């Protein structure tokens, strides 16, 4: 799979596997962003409330988080390849099941299971990179993967918006099932096991708890995991509520939601590209701080727009681009630095990292939805609270200096 004597991402063999893993790791973004423009339409079709409809997002986030914490130990015990293939199969089947449901409750349940399958791609993508690369090279490899992966949240909301406007919102689910099928075939053919048998862990529950306990007690892990988790929570407050605010409060159409999300996703892709350039010339911790600063500036801009009652989708999108550029810059650094101490349990560290991010995002977005109720100002305040928490966690959880250069 990877050439261990030449672990440059530019190596053709390595790049092919990175592309396949990046596409597989994009299931989460595809499954969320393609359905976001359809949320108002889903609410009308199932004759349900805004809050119940937002559960289809929150349940996916929860399933994606818990799924990663389940799949991590499985990947450390049985290997990366078989765990990934079973996860892709589950994702594909549940995507088809989402098309057949006849109630919002069943859709919410299927979305939870769909997320568990999608979680395999997220966990094993990071674990495979950590299997082969050192911390600095892992950050660069993750930047390459993120640049590819973030094409999905650029394209998916446009497809979702056009599907709602000209076809039916379930078209997005058909596309998810098709992507799952293609990735199952591609990984089955190209992906080779990266975890040697002598490095695999027991699947006993006490051992799993012990591994997770060791990881979560690490100040280095907590600092970088929670830093990005609160960025992530702020983003998903926006994702879960923006469609209703744009359509019902600002008066734009569902296709506008798709274009807005595509634009903000382009910011994340730009951030990932900038991260790769910056990491070639600067230490990881400097790049990480630049990303955090950009995210905070974006949240401040959104809050100013809300305070001024400026319901302009272009200014809103421009402000959100600052947030997503910052997240694109900081994600590779936060991920590689959080996982740096856990070479022998990269799967579990990856699972806990992703799991905590999505569980926090799920809980935060659901709690915020109860108060936001299509109110732009309350959404902006909730995002700003997340930005403040980023600063508190990043500078309050020691050690810094800077994590002993990883």
GROMACS .gro file of N, CA and C in nm, residues 271 274-294 325-334:
model
   96
  271UNK      N    1  -0.814   2.654   0.319
  271UNK     CA    2  -0.741   2.643   0.444
  271UNK      C    3  -0.649   2.522   0.448
  274UNK      N    4  -0.354   2.600   0.228
  274UNK     CA    5  -0.264   2.692   0.297
  274UNK      C    6  -0.188   2.621   0.409
  275UNK      N    7  -0.256   2.528   0.476
  275UNK     CA    8  -0.191   2.452   0.582
  275UNK      C    9  -0.071   2.376   0.528
  276UNK      N   10  -0.090   2.314   0.412
  276UNK     CA   11   0.020   2.237   0.353
  276UNK      C   12   0.137   2.329   0.319
  277UNK      N   13   0.109   2.446   0.262
  277UNK     CA   14   0.216   2.540   0.230
  277UNK      C   15   0.285   2.592   0.355
  278UNK      N   16   0.206   2.627   0.454
  278UNK     CA   17   0.261   2.682   0.578
  278UNK      C   18   0.343   2.579   0.654
  279UNK      N   19   0.300   2.453   0.651
  279UNK     CA   20   0.374   2.349   0.723
  279UNK      C   21   0.510   2.321   0.660
  280UNK      N   22   0.527   2.357   0.534
  280UNK     CA   23   0.657   2.339   0.469
  280UNK      C   24   0.760   2.440   0.519
  281UNK      N   25   0.711   2.550   0.579
  281UNK     CA   26   0.802   2.658   0.617
  281UNK      C   27   0.794   2.697   0.764
  282UNK      N   28   0.694   2.645   0.835
  282UNK     CA   29   0.672   2.687   0.974
  282UNK      C   30   0.648   2.567   1.063
  283UNK      N   31   0.678   2.580   1.193
  283UNK     CA   32   0.647   2.473   1.288
  283UNK      C   33   0.496   2.450   1.296
  284UNK      N   34   0.459   2.328   1.335
  284UNK     CA   35   0.318   2.290   1.340
  284UNK      C   36   0.239   2.383   1.432
  285UNK      N   37   0.296   2.419   1.548
  285UNK     CA   38   0.218   2.497   1.645
  285UNK      C   39   0.190   2.639   1.596
  286UNK      N   40   0.277   2.694   1.512
  286UNK     CA   41   0.252   2.827   1.455
  286UNK      C   42   0.135   2.821   1.358
  287UNK      N   43   0.135   2.720   1.273
  287UNK     CA   44   0.026   2.701   1.176
  287UNK      C   45  -0.107   2.681   1.248
  288UNK      N   46  -0.102   2.602   1.354
  288UNK     CA   47  -0.223   2.575   1.432
  288UNK      C   48  -0.282   2.705   1.489
  289UNK      N   49  -0.197   2.792   1.542
  289UNK     CA   50  -0.245   2.918   1.599
  289UNK      C   51  -0.307   3.009   1.493
  290UNK      N   52  -0.249   3.010   1.374
  290UNK     CA   53  -0.305   3.091   1.266
  290UNK      C   54  -0.446   3.044   1.230
  291UNK      N   55  -0.465   2.912   1.228
  291UNK     CA   56  -0.598   2.858   1.199
  291UNK      C   57  -0.700   2.896   1.305
  292UNK      N   58  -0.660   2.886   1.430
  292UNK     CA   59  -0.750   2.921   1.540
  292UNK      C   60  -0.788   3.069   1.532
  293UNK      N   61  -0.691   3.155   1.502
  293UNK     CA   62  -0.718   3.299   1.491
  293UNK      C   63  -0.819   3.328   1.381
  294UNK      N   64  -0.805   3.263   1.267
  294UNK     CA   65  -0.898   3.283   1.156
  294UNK      C   66  -1.040   3.241   1.194
  325UNK      N   67  -1.182   2.856   0.667
  325UNK     CA   68  -1.039   2.862   0.636
  325UNK      C   69  -0.958   2.828   0.760
  326UNK      N   70  -0.997   2.885   0.872
  326UNK     CA   71  -0.927   2.855   0.997
  326UNK      C   72  -0.933   2.709   1.034
  327UNK      N   73  -1.049   2.646   1.014
  327UNK     CA   74  -1.061   2.504   1.045
  327UNK      C   75  -0.978   2.420   0.949
  328UNK      N   76  -0.973   2.460   0.822
  328UNK     CA   77  -0.891   2.388   0.726
  328UNK      C   78  -0.743   2.396   0.758
  329UNK      N   79  -0.700   2.512   0.808
  329UNK     CA   80  -0.560   2.530   0.846
  329UNK      C   81  -0.526   2.450   0.971
  330UNK      N   82  -0.615   2.452   1.070
  330UNK     CA   83  -0.581   2.394   1.200
  330UNK      C   84  -0.608   2.245   1.212
  331UNK      N   85  -0.698   2.189   1.128
  331UNK     CA   86  -0.734   2.048   1.144
  331UNK      C   87  -0.614   1.953   1.133
  332UNK      N   88  -0.529   1.962   1.028
  332UNK     CA   89  -0.416   1.868   1.022
  332UNK      C   90  -0.323   1.879   1.142
  333UNK      N   91  -0.300   2.002   1.189
  333UNK     CA   92  -0.210   2.022   1.302
  333UNK      C   93  -0.271   1.969   1.431
  334UNK      N   94  -0.399   2.000   1.454
  334UNK     CA   95  -0.466   1.949   1.575
  334UNK      C   96  -0.469   1.797   1.576
   0.00000   0.00000   0.00000
